[in-house]
Tab-separated table of N, CA and C in Angstrom:
chain	number	residue	atom	x	y	z
A	6	LYS	N	94.301	97.509	87.449
A	6	LYS	CA	95.496	97.742	88.245
A	6	LYS	C	96.672	98.110	87.344
A	7	ASN	N	96.868	97.360	86.274
A	7	ASN	CA	97.988	97.641	85.369
A	7	ASN	C	97.841	98.998	84.698
A	8	ASP	N	96.599	99.335	84.314
A	8	ASP	CA	96.370	100.637	83.673
A	8	ASP	C	96.722	101.775	84.619
A	9	ILE	N	96.319	101.649	85.861
A	9	ILE	CA	96.575	102.699	86.850
A	9	ILE	C	98.077	102.838	87.086
A	10	CYS	N	98.775	101.735	87.201
A	10	CYS	CA	100.235	101.778	87.383
A	10	CYS	C	100.911	102.449	86.190
A	11	SER	N	100.463	102.115	84.990
A	11	SER	CA	101.045	102.722	83.794
A	11	SER	C	100.848	104.228	83.790
A	12	PHE	N	99.646	104.676	84.140
A	12	PHE	CA	99.377	106.107	84.170
A	12	PHE	C	100.200	106.795	85.252
A	13	ALA	N	100.344	106.165	86.413
A	13	ALA	CA	101.106	106.763	87.513
A	13	ALA	C	102.574	106.899	87.134
A	14	ASN	N	103.088	105.940	86.375
A	14	ASN	CA	104.491	105.981	85.970
A	14	ASN	C	104.736	106.904	84.779
A	15	ALA	N	103.691	107.331	84.131
A	15	ALA	CA	103.818	108.255	82.992
A	15	ALA	C	103.437	109.651	83.468
A	16	ASN	N	102.480	110.251	82.827
A	16	ASN	CA	102.081	111.617	83.167
A	16	ASN	C	100.772	111.695	83.936
A	17	GLY	N	100.254	110.558	84.391
A	17	GLY	CA	98.960	110.569	85.057
A	17	GLY	C	97.864	110.805	84.040
A	18	GLY	N	96.658	111.055	84.512
A	18	GLY	CA	95.554	111.352	83.612
A	18	GLY	C	94.296	110.620	84.003
A	19	TYR	N	93.360	110.586	83.081
A	19	TYR	CA	92.051	109.987	83.322
A	19	TYR	C	91.926	108.649	82.614
A	20	LEU	N	91.400	107.674	83.338
A	20	LEU	CA	91.013	106.388	82.769
A	20	LEU	C	89.496	106.333	82.815
A	21	ILE	N	88.886	105.922	81.719
A	21	ILE	CA	87.429	105.846	81.663
A	21	ILE	C	87.045	104.418	81.305
A	22	TYR	N	86.266	103.795	82.183
A	22	TYR	CA	85.803	102.426	81.973
A	22	TYR	C	84.313	102.448	81.679
A	23	GLY	N	83.907	101.603	80.741
A	23	GLY	CA	82.500	101.509	80.383
A	23	GLY	C	82.225	102.029	78.990
A	24	ILE	N	83.282	102.197	78.206
A	24	ILE	CA	83.143	102.645	76.831
A	24	ILE	C	83.803	101.607	75.932
A	25	SER	N	83.047	101.091	74.980
A	25	SER	CA	83.631	100.128	74.044
A	25	SER	C	84.472	100.889	73.022
A	26	ASP	N	85.375	100.160	72.371
A	26	ASP	CA	86.217	100.820	71.383
A	26	ASP	C	86.342	99.970	70.127
A	27	ASP	N	86.769	100.613	69.091
A	27	ASP	CA	87.043	99.952	67.821
A	27	ASP	C	88.389	100.472	67.342
A	28	LYS	N	89.404	99.615	67.403
A	28	LYS	CA	90.765	99.982	66.997
A	28	LYS	C	91.279	101.194	67.767
A	29	GLY	N	90.980	101.232	69.063
A	29	GLY	CA	91.476	102.299	69.919
A	29	GLY	C	90.644	103.564	69.930
A	30	MET	N	89.580	103.600	69.167
A	30	MET	CA	88.710	104.777	69.122
A	30	MET	C	87.416	104.465	69.870
A	31	ALA	N	86.974	105.412	70.714
A	31	ALA	CA	85.726	105.230	71.455
A	31	ALA	C	84.590	104.958	70.474
A	32	LYS	N	83.752	103.982	70.850
A	32	LYS	CA	82.678	103.581	69.942
A	32	LYS	C	81.304	103.792	70.578
A	33	GLU	N	81.124	103.246	71.788
A	33	GLU	CA	79.798	103.270	72.390
A	33	GLU	C	79.917	103.279	73.915
A	34	ILE	N	79.065	104.053	74.562
A	34	ILE	CA	79.008	104.055	76.026
A	34	ILE	C	78.120	102.890	76.440
A	35	ILE	N	78.716	101.896	77.104
A	35	ILE	CA	77.964	100.703	77.488
A	35	ILE	C	77.878	100.530	78.997
A	36	GLY	N	78.833	101.092	79.726
A	36	GLY	CA	78.844	100.979	81.178
A	36	GLY	C	79.364	99.641	81.658
A	37	ILE	N	79.597	99.583	82.954
A	37	ILE	CA	80.005	98.343	83.602
A	37	ILE	C	79.066	98.091	84.773
A	38	ASP	N	78.906	96.821	85.129
A	38	ASP	CA	78.079	96.460	86.271
A	38	ASP	C	78.833	96.711	87.562
A	39	ILE	N	78.166	97.306	88.531
A	39	ILE	CA	78.704	97.452	89.874
A	39	ILE	C	77.681	96.818	90.808
A	40	GLN	N	78.116	95.775	91.500
A	40	GLN	CA	77.210	94.986	92.327
A	40	GLN	C	76.437	95.867	93.308
A	41	ASN	N	75.139	95.733	93.300
A	41	ASN	CA	74.227	96.458	94.192
A	41	ASN	C	74.378	97.979	94.084
A	42	ASP	N	74.901	98.463	92.974
A	42	ASP	CA	75.144	99.905	92.781
A	42	ASP	C	76.000	100.500	93.895
A	43	ASP	N	76.834	99.675	94.518
A	43	ASP	CA	77.648	100.108	95.659
A	43	ASP	C	78.980	100.665	95.168
A	44	THR	N	78.948	101.926	94.751
A	44	THR	CA	80.153	102.554	94.223
A	44	THR	C	81.217	102.729	95.305
A	45	ASP	N	80.802	102.914	96.560
A	45	ASP	CA	81.775	103.027	97.650
A	45	ASP	C	82.577	101.737	97.791
A	46	ARG	N	81.910	100.601	97.735
A	46	ARG	CA	82.583	99.292	97.846
A	46	ARG	C	83.488	99.076	96.637
A	47	PHE	N	83.008	99.425	95.454
A	47	PHE	CA	83.798	99.290	94.229
A	47	PHE	C	85.104	100.070	94.364
A	48	GLU	N	84.998	101.324	94.805
A	48	GLU	CA	86.179	102.174	94.969
A	48	GLU	C	87.119	101.615	96.031
A	49	LEU	N	86.579	101.231	97.171
A	49	LEU	CA	87.401	100.694	98.258
A	49	LEU	C	88.138	99.427	97.828
A	50	ASP	N	87.444	98.549	97.119
A	50	ASP	CA	88.087	97.312	96.645
A	50	ASP	C	89.251	97.625	95.714
A	51	ARG	N	89.086	98.593	94.808
A	51	ARG	CA	90.167	98.958	93.894
A	51	ARG	C	91.345	99.571	94.648
A	52	LYS	N	91.048	100.451	95.595
A	52	LYS	CA	92.119	101.084	96.373
A	52	LYS	C	92.866	100.056	97.222
A	53	ASN	N	92.150	99.101	97.813
A	53	ASN	CA	92.805	98.050	98.599
A	53	ASN	C	93.708	97.200	97.715
A	54	ASN	N	93.272	96.933	96.507
A	54	ASN	CA	94.076	96.168	95.559
A	54	ASN	C	95.357	96.922	95.217
A	55	LEU	N	95.258	98.237	95.076
A	55	LEU	CA	96.427	99.051	94.741
A	55	LEU	C	97.388	99.218	95.907
A	56	ASN	N	96.903	99.077	97.135
A	56	ASN	CA	97.769	99.215	98.311
A	56	ASN	C	98.848	98.148	98.372
A	57	GLN	N	98.675	97.068	97.621
A	57	GLN	CA	99.647	95.972	97.619
A	57	GLN	C	100.844	96.269	96.718
A	58	ILE	N	100.799	97.360	95.985
A	58	ILE	CA	101.859	97.708	95.032
A	58	ILE	C	102.914	98.559	95.728
A	59	SER	N	104.170	98.267	95.421
A	59	SER	CA	105.261	99.065	95.967
A	59	SER	C	106.135	99.518	94.804
A	60	PRO	N	106.509	100.767	94.711
A	60	PRO	CA	106.167	101.851	95.628
A	60	PRO	C	104.689	102.208	95.507
A	61	LYS	N	104.205	102.897	96.509
A	61	LYS	CA	102.791	103.244	96.576
A	61	LYS	C	102.364	104.097	95.391
A	62	ILE	N	101.166	103.825	94.919
A	62	ILE	CA	100.558	104.615	93.847
A	62	ILE	C	100.142	105.960	94.447
A	63	PRO	N	100.395	107.052	93.735
A	63	PRO	CA	99.923	108.347	94.245
A	63	PRO	C	98.398	108.351	94.317
A	64	SER	N	97.852	109.370	94.889
A	64	SER	CA	96.407	109.397	95.096
A	64	SER	C	95.645	109.269	93.781
A	65	ILE	N	94.524	108.579	93.871
A	65	ILE	CA	93.623	108.442	92.733
A	65	ILE	C	92.239	108.881	93.187
A	66	LYS	N	91.469	109.381	92.248
A	66	LYS	CA	90.106	109.820	92.552
A	66	LYS	C	89.151	109.128	91.595
A	67	PHE	N	87.993	108.738	92.144
A	67	PHE	CA	86.983	108.038	91.364
A	67	PHE	C	85.781	108.929	91.118
A	68	GLY	N	85.185	108.790	89.956
A	68	GLY	CA	83.912	109.416	89.635
A	68	GLY	C	83.029	108.373	88.985
A	69	PHE	N	81.735	108.443	89.238
A	69	PHE	CA	80.798	107.454	88.712
A	69	PHE	C	79.634	108.171	88.034
A	70	ILE	N	79.268	107.700	86.858
A	70	ILE	CA	78.103	108.215	86.151
A	70	ILE	C	77.172	107.032	85.911
A	71	LYS	N	75.980	107.102	86.506
A	71	LYS	CA	75.015	106.017	86.316
A	71	LYS	C	74.266	106.247	85.012
A	72	LEU	N	74.164	105.189	84.227
A	72	LEU	CA	73.496	105.244	82.934
A	72	LEU	C	72.055	104.758	83.050
A	73	LYS	N	71.268	105.045	82.051
A	73	LYS	CA	69.865	104.603	82.032
A	73	LYS	C	69.734	103.087	82.070
A	74	ASN	N	70.746	102.376	81.568
A	74	ASN	CA	70.704	100.909	81.557
A	74	ASN	C	71.074	100.305	82.920
A	75	GLY	N	71.316	101.163	83.926
A	75	GLY	CA	71.636	100.685	85.271
A	75	GLY	C	73.117	100.446	85.505
A	76	LYS	N	73.916	100.549	84.469
A	76	LYS	CA	75.361	100.362	84.600
A	76	LYS	C	76.026	101.711	84.852
A	77	PHE	N	77.342	101.670	85.038
A	77	PHE	CA	78.091	102.880	85.358
A	77	PHE	C	79.245	103.080	84.400
A	78	VAL	N	79.538	104.341	84.130
A	78	VAL	CA	80.817	104.725	83.546
A	78	VAL	C	81.662	105.138	84.739
A	79	VAL	N	82.873	104.586	84.826
A	79	VAL	CA	83.767	104.876	85.940
A	79	VAL	C	84.938	105.692	85.411
A	80	ILE	N	85.148	106.845	86.042
A	80	ILE	CA	86.246	107.729	85.666
A	80	ILE	C	87.245	107.741	86.818
A	81	ILE	N	88.479	107.396	86.515
A	81	ILE	CA	89.526	107.368	87.539
A	81	ILE	C	90.598	108.372	87.154
A	82	TYR	N	90.875	109.305	88.067
A	82	TYR	CA	91.961	110.256	87.848
A	82	TYR	C	93.183	109.754	88.595
A	83	VAL	N	94.275	109.593	87.880
A	83	VAL	CA	95.519	109.109	88.442
A	83	VAL	C	96.522	110.267	88.451
A	84	ASN	N	97.002	110.631	89.643
A	84	ASN	CA	98.048	111.650	89.735
A	84	ASN	C	99.351	111.077	89.220
A	85	ARG	N	100.161	111.923	88.673
A	85	ARG	CA	101.485	111.488	88.215
A	85	ARG	C	102.351	111.182	89.422
A	86	GLU	N	103.088	110.065	89.359
A	86	GLU	CA	104.022	109.704	90.435
A	86	GLU	C	105.173	110.690	90.432
A	87	ARG	N	105.544	111.140	91.579
A	87	ARG	CA	106.617	112.141	91.674
A	87	ARG	C	107.882	111.537	92.195
């Protein structure tokens, strides 16, 4: 939630979850667990959480990449707040 707000208040952009880092540099694609592989529920839960913020966050878009280990890399595009 905080990351999305920060991006919305700046220039927007992409947030990628599921990649480990070392001193701010991408290190390894590890993925995150999404219960029952229900990406729709994952997205809806995040959007509902963001609806509680005022002023409203501009539109965000989700993308999911399923990995061989069964986890997901989640890509969130945050529009810049106008």
